[in-house]
Each structure stands twice: as structure tokens, then as C-alpha cells.
Short mmCIF file of C-alpha atoms in Angstrom, two decimals:
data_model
loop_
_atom_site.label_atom_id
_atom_site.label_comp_id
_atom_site.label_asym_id
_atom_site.label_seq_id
_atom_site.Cartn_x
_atom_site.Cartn_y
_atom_site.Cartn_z
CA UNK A 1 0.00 0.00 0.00
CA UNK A 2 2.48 2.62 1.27
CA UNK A 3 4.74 1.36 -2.16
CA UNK A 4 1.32 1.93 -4.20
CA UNK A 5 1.17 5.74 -3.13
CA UNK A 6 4.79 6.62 -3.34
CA UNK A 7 5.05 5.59 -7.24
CA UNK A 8 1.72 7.76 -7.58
CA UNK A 9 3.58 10.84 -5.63
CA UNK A 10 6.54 10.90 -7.95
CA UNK A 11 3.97 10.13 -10.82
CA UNK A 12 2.50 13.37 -9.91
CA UNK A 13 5.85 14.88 -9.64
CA UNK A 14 7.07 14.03 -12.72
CA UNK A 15 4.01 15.04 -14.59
CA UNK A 16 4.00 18.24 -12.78
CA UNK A 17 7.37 18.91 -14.31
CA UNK A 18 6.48 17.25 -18.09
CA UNK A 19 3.50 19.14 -18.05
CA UNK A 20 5.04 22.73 -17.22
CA UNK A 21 7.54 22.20 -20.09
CA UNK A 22 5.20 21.27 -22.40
CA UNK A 23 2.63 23.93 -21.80
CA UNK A 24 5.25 26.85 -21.84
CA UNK A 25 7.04 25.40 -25.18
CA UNK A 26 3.51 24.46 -27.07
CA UNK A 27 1.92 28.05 -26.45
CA UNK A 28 5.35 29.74 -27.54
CA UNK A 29 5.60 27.68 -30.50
CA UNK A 30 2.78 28.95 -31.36
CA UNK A 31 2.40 31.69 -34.36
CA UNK A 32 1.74 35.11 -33.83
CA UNK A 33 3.12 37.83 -30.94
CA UNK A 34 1.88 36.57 -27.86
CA UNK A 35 2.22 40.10 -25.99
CA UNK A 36 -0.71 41.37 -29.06
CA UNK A 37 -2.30 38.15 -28.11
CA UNK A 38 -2.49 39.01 -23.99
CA UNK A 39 -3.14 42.47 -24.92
CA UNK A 40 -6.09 41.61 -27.08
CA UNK A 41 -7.43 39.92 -24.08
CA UNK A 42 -7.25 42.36 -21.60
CA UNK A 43 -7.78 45.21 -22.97
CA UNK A 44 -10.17 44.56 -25.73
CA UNK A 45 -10.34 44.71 -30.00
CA UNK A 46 -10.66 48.61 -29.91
CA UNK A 47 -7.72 49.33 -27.82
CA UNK A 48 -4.47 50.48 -29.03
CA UNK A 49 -3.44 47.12 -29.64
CA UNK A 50 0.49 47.90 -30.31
CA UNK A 51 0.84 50.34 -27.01
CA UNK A 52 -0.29 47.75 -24.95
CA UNK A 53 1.90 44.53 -26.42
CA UNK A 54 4.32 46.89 -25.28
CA UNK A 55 3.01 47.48 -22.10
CA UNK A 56 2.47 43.90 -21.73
CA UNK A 57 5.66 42.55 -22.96
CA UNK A 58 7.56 44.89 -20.49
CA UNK A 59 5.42 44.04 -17.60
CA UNK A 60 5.73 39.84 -18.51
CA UNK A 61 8.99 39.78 -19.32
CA UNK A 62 8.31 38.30 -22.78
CA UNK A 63 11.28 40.09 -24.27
CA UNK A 64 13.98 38.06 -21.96
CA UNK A 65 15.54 35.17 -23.83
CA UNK A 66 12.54 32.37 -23.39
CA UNK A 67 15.03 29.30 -21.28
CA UNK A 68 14.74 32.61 -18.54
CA UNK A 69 11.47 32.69 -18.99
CA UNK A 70 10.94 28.95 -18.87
CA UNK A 71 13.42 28.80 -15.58
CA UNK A 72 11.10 31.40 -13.92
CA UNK A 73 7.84 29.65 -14.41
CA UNK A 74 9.82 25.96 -13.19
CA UNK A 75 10.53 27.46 -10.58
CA UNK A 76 7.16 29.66 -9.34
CA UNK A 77 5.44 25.83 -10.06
CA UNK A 78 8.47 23.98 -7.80
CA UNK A 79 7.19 26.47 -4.83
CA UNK A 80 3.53 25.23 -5.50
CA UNK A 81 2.76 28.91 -7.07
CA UNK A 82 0.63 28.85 -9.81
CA UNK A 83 1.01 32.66 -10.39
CA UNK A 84 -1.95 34.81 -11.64
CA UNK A 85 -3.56 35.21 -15.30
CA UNK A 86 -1.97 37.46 -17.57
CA UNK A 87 -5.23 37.93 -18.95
CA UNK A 88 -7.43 38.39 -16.15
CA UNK A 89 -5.22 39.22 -13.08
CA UNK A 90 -6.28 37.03 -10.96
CA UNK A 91 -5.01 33.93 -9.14
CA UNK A 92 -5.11 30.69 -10.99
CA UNK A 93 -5.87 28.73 -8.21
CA UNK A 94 -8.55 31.04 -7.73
CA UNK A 95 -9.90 30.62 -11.15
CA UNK A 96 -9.42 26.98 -10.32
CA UNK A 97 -11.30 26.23 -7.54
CA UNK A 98 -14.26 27.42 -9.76
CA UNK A 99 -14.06 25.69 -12.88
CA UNK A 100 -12.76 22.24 -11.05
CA UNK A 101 -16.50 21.91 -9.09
CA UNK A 102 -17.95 22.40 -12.99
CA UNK A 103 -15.95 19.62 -14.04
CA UNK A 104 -15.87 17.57 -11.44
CA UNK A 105 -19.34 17.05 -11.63
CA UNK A 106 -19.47 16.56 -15.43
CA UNK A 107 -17.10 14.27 -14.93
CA UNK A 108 -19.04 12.61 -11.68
CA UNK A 109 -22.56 12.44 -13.38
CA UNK A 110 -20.86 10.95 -16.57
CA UNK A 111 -18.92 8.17 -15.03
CA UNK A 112 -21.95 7.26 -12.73
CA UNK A 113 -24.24 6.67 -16.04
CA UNK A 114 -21.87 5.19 -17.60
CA UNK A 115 -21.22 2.61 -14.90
CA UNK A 116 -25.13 2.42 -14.65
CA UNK A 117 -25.18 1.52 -18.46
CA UNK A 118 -22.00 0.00 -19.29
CA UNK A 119 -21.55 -3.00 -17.25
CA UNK A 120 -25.24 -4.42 -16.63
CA UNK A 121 -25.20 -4.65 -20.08
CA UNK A 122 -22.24 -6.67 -20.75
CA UNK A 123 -23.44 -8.54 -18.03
CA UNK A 124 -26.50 -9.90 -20.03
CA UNK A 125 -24.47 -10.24 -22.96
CA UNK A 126 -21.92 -12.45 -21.47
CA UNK A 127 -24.47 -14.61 -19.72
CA UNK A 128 -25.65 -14.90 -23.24
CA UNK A 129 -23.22 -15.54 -25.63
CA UNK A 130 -24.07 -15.13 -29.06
CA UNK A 131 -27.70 -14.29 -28.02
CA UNK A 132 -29.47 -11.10 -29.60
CA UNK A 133 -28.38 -9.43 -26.38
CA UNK A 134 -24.67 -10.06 -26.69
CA UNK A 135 -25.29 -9.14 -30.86
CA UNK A 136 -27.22 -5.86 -29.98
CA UNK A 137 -24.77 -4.35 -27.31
CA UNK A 138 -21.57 -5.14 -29.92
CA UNK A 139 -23.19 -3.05 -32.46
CA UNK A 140 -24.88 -0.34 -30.30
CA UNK A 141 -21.14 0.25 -28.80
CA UNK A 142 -19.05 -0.11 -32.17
CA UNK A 143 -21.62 2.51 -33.33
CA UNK A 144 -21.48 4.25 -30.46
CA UNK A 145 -17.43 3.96 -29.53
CA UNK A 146 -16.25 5.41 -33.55
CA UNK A 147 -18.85 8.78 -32.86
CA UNK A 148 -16.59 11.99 -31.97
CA UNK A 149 -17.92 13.15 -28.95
CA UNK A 150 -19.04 16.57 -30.54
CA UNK A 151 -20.54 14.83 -33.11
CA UNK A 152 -22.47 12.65 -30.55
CA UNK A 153 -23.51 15.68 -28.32
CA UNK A 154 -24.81 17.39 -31.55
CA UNK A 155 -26.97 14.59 -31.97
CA UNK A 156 -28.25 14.46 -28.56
CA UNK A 157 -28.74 18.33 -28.96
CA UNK A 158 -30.60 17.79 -31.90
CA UNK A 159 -32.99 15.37 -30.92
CA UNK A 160 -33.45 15.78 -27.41
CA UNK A 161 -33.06 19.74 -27.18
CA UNK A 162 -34.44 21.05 -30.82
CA UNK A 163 -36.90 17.70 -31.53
CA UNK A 164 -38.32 16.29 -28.20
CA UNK A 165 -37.64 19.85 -26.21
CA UNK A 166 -36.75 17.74 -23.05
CA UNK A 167 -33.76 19.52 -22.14
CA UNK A 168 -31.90 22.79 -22.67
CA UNK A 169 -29.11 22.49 -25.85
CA UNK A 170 -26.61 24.31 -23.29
CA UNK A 171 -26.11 25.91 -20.28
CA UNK A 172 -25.02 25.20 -16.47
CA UNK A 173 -26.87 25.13 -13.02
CA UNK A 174 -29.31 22.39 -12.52
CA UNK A 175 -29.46 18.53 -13.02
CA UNK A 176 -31.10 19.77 -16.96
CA UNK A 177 -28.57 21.41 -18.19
CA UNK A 178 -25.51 18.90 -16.75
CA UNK A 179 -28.08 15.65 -18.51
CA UNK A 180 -26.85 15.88 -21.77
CA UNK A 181 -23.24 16.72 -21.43
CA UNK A 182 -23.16 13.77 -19.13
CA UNK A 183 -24.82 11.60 -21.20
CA UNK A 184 -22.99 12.18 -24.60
CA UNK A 185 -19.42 11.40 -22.15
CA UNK A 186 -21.72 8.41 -20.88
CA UNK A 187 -22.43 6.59 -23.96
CA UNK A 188 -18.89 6.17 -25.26
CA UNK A 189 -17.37 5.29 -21.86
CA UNK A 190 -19.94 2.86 -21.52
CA UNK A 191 -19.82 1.47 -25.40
CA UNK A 192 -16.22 0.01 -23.96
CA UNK A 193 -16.84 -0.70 -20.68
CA UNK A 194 -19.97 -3.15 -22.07
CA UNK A 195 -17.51 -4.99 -24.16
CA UNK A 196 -14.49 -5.37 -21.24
CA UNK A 197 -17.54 -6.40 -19.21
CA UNK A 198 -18.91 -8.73 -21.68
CA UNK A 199 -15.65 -10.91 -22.01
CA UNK A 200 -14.68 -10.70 -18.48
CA UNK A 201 -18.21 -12.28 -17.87
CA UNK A 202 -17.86 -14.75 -20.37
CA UNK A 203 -14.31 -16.01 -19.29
CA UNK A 204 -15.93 -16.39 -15.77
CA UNK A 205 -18.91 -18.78 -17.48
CA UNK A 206 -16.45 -21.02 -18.80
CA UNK A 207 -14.42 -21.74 -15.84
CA UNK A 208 -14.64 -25.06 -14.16
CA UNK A 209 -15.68 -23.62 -10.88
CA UNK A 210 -18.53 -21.76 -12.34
CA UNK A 211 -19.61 -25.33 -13.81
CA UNK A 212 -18.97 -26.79 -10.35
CA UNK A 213 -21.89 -24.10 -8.97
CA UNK A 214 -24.31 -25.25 -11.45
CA UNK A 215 -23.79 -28.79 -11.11
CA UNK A 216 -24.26 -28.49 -6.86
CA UNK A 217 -27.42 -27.13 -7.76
CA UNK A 218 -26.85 -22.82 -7.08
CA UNK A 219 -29.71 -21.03 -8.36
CA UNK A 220 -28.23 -19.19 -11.50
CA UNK A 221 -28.60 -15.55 -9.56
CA UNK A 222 -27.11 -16.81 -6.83
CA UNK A 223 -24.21 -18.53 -8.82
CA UNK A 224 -23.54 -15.36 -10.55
CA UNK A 225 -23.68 -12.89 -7.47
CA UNK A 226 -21.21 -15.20 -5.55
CA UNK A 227 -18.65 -16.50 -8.32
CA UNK A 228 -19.16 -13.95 -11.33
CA UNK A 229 -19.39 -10.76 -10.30
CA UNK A 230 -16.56 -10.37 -8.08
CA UNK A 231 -14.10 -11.77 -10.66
CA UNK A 232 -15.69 -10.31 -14.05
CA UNK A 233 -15.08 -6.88 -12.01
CA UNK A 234 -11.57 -7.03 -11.66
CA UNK A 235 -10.89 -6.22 -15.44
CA UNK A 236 -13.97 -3.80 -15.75
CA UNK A 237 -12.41 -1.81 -12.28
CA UNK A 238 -8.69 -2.13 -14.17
CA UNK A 239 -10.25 -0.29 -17.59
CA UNK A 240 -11.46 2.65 -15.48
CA UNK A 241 -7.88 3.80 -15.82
CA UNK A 242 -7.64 3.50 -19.63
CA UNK A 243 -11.40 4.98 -19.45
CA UNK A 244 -9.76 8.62 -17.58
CA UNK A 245 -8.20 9.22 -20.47
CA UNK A 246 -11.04 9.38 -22.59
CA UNK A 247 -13.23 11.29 -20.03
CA UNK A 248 -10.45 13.90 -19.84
CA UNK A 249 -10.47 14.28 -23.78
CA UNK A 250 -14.15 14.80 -23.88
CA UNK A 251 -14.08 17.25 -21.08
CA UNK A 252 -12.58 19.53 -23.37
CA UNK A 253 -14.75 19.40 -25.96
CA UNK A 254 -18.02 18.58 -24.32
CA UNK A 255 -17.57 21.58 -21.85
CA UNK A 256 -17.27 23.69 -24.55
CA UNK A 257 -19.97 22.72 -26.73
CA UNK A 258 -22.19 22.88 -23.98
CA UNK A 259 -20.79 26.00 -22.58
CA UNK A 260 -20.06 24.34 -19.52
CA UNK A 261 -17.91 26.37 -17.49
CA UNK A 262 -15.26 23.90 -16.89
CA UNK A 263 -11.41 23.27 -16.55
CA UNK A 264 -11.57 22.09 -20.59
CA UNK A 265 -13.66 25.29 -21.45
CA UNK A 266 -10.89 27.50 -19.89
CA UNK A 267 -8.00 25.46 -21.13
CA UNK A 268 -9.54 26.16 -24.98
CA UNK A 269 -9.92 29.88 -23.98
CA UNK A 270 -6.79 30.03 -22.18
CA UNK A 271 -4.64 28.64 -25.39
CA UNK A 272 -6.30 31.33 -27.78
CA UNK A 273 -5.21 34.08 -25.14
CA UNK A 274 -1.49 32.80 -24.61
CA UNK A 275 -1.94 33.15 -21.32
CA UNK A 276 0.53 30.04 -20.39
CA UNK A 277 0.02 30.37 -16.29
CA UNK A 278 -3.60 29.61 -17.01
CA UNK A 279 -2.87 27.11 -19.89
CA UNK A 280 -0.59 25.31 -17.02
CA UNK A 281 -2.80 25.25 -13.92
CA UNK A 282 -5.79 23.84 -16.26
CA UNK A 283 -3.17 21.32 -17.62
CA UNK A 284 -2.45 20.04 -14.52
CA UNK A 285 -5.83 19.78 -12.84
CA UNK A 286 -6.36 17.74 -15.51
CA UNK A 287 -3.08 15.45 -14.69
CA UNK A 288 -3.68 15.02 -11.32
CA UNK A 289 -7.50 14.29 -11.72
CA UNK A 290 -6.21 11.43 -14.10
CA UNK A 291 -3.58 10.19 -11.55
CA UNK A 292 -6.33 10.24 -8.35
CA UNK A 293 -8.35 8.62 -10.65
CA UNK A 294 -5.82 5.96 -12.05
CA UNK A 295 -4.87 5.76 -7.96
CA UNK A 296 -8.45 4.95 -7.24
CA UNK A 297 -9.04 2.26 -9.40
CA UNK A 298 -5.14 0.54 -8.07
CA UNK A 299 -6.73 0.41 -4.68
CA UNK A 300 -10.70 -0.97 -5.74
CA UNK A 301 -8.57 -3.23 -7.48
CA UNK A 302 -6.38 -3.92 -4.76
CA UNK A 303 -9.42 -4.62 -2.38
CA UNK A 304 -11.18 -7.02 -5.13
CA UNK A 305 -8.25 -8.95 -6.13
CA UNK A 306 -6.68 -10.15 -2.68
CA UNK A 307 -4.09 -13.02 -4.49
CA UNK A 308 -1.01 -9.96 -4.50
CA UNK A 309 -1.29 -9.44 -0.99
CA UNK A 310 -0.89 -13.18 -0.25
CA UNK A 311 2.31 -13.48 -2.11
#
């Protein structure tokens, strides 16, 4: 256990570090002056736009040779400072501690309907191999699993926002407006999470202690509560992990198709204003939400799997 938390520490270290570099040498490479960029920001399109890059480039320090630049923002993130937005002035963690509740409960609502959808059906599927069950939920999710995320939340926009009028196309506040941002995330975490579920199950059917259960006579419910369940799990808990990566991607998008004010939303917003402090704190909320989550699922799995602590 204590092993199992010190790799995910210097995980988080290390990405910490990977993640600053990146961020700082991505938003310089990118084209265009970023002082005009920051200054189109703060002050607006009908402001003196070439006064204030100056201003700006003076007051950031973007005209110092960028490895001093780099140096000085490794080392405000090696104190735990985040700094402030060039853009906006104000602390990131500030800023933070905003967006992270909108995305934390995107992110929540999506991987609770997803595990509400996902694995009861691959459940049924792999208790029925072959069956119209198991032939159903293999097309649903290849259909399902190749759909861009924007291109399934324009769907769900357009049928159940513009056709049906059940809920609002965007927005952010109430259980309405977070049901189908959640849902489009939903539906493709849970188009893989069917199938991992599905095989796991079917695996479990074919083992000789399954057959033993049968054969003494367990009603099938109970044979499957006690003996399939708990070891069909193990791989569905694992792909959580793999699954992080995917809900992390489709923040970004979702939140800001939706309008969702979110970590993703400001990441896209914070990129288009060069404002790199912003750019790095959103960057790595994101990391470190993957690596709770990815530390999570090491210890459900170390609970349901108790064979490594024996050894």
C-alpha cells in the first residue's frame, strides 16, 4: 500500500514537471506575438493594440531570452505557485477552484451513467453468448465507440433539445442542463466498458468452478452474485484507468460545446489568449485528476483482487 502511493507521488511529480515544459514550449511555438495576443485579451479589440503589447511585454517579461522565462515559471510551479492570469489578473488557483466543481461534476454524473449503463449490459451479454443481447450491445457500442464526442452531443442536442424539447441544448446550473453533457461522455465510456464487461463475464462462465456451482445445484442468480461478479469486475475496475483518459479528452470538448464552465472550457480559452500560467494550472488539474483517478481504481482493485497481498 504505502509502495502503491509513493510511485503515484513521484507520478505526480514528474508530470508536474512534463506538463510545465510542455505547456510553456507548445503556447510559444505557437504563431503570432503573444504580448498582441495578452493584450487583445485584456484590454479589448478597440484598444491600441500595439501600445499595450508593449506594455504587456515589459510588464511579462516576454522580451527576456525564453530558457529565462521557462526557468522562472519551473521554478514559481516547484514552490507550488501557480502565479496569476496574464489575462485576467487574478489567481489561478482562484480561477481553479471554480471551474474544477464544474468539471468535477461533469465528470461525476458521466462516469456514474456510464457505470449504470455499461456494465449491466455486458453482463446480459456475457451470460448470453451469441444471443441477440450479446449481438445488440456489440453493435450499439461499435456505433457508439467510432462517434466523436461533438458529433455525438450534436446529436443528442438535436434530438433531445431542438426535436423532443426535453432539455436545454446548453447551459449550467441544474441537473437539466448537466443531462446531456453527461450523457454524450456516458455513452462512449460505456460502449467500452460493455464490451471489457462482456468478455470478463464470459471467461468467468467457462471456468470449471462456475460449472462446479451449477452442477451443486446454485440457483443461477445466486451462482452469478457469488462467483461472477466479483471476478468479471476485476478487469472492468482495471479499464477505469484507460477509461480517464477518454473522459479527460471529452471534457474539453463537451464543456465547450455545452458551454459548460469547466477546466476544458478554460483550457480552450486560455490557449487562444497565450496566457501560459492559465494554460498550465488547467493542464495540470487535468493530470492530477487522471492520476487520483488511475490511484483509485489501483486500490478498488487492490481490495477485489486479494491473491497480491498473499504473495
Amino acid at each position: 500500500m504505502v509502495g502503491l502511493v509513493s510511485t503515484r507521488l513521484l507520478q505526480a511529480g514528474l508530470m508536474v514537471l512534463v506538463v510545465g515544459i510542455l505547456c510553456f514550449a507548445l503556447v510559444r511555438a505557437l504563431p503570432g506575438d503573444p504580448a498582441m495576443r495578452i493584450a487583445a485579451g485584456r484590454y479589448g479589440p478597440d484598444a491600441n493594440i500595439s501600445e499595450a503589447a508593449e506594455v504587456v511585454r515589459r510588464e511579462l517579461g516576454l522580451d527576456r531570452p525564453l530558457l529565462v522565462q521557462l526557468g522562472t515559471s519551473l521554478g514559481q510551479l516547484a514552490k507550488l505557485d501557480l502565479g496569476r492570469s496574464v489575462v485576467t489578473g487574478l489567481p489561478i488557483t482562484k480561477e481553479l477552484r471554480i471551474q474544477l466543481g464544474a468539471t468535477l461534476w461533469l465528470s461525476g454524473a458521466a462516469l456514474a451513467l456510464s457505470l449504470l449503463l455499461g456494465p449491466p449490459i455486458g453482463l446480459l451479454a456475457g451470460l448470453s453468448r451469441g444471443g441477440w443481447v450479446d449481438r445488440a450491445s456489440l453493435g450499439g457500442a461499435i456505433v457508439l465507440r467510432s462517434l466523436p464526442p461533438f458529433v455525438l452531443g450534436l446529436l443528442l442536442i438535436l434530438f433531445f433539445a431542438i426535436i423532443f424539447g426535453l432539455f436545454p441544448p446548453a447551459g449550467y446550473g441544474t441537473w437539466r442542463d448537466l443531462a446531456l453533457p453527461a450523457l454524450t461522455l456516458a455513452l462512449g465510456l460505456a460502449a467500452v466498458s460493455s464490451r471489457v464487461a462482456r468478455d470478463a463475464v464470459a471467461a468467468v462462465v467457462r471456468t470449471p468452478y462456475f460449472a462446479f456451482a451449477r452442477l451443486k445445484g446454485l440457483p443461477e442468480p445466486v451462482a452469478v452474485r457469488r462467483h461472477v461478479l466479483r471476478n468479471a469486475a476485476i478487469p472492468v475496475v482495471s479499464y477505469l484507468a484507460l477509461q480517464a483518459i477518454y473522459l479527460i479528452e471529452g471534457v474539453v470538448v463537451v464543456e465547450t460545446l455545452f458551454g459548460i464552465p469547466g477546466i476544458g472550457h478554460a483550457l480552450v480559452h486560455a490557449v487562444i489568449a497565450r496566457d501560459v500560467p492559465m494554460v498550465q494550472g488547467t493542464a495540470l488539474a487535468m493530470g492530477l485528476l487522471f492520476v487520483a483517478i488511475t490511484a483509485a481504481v489501483d486500490l478498488a482493485c487492490h481490495w477485489l483482487d486479494p491473491r497480491p497481498r498473499r504473495t
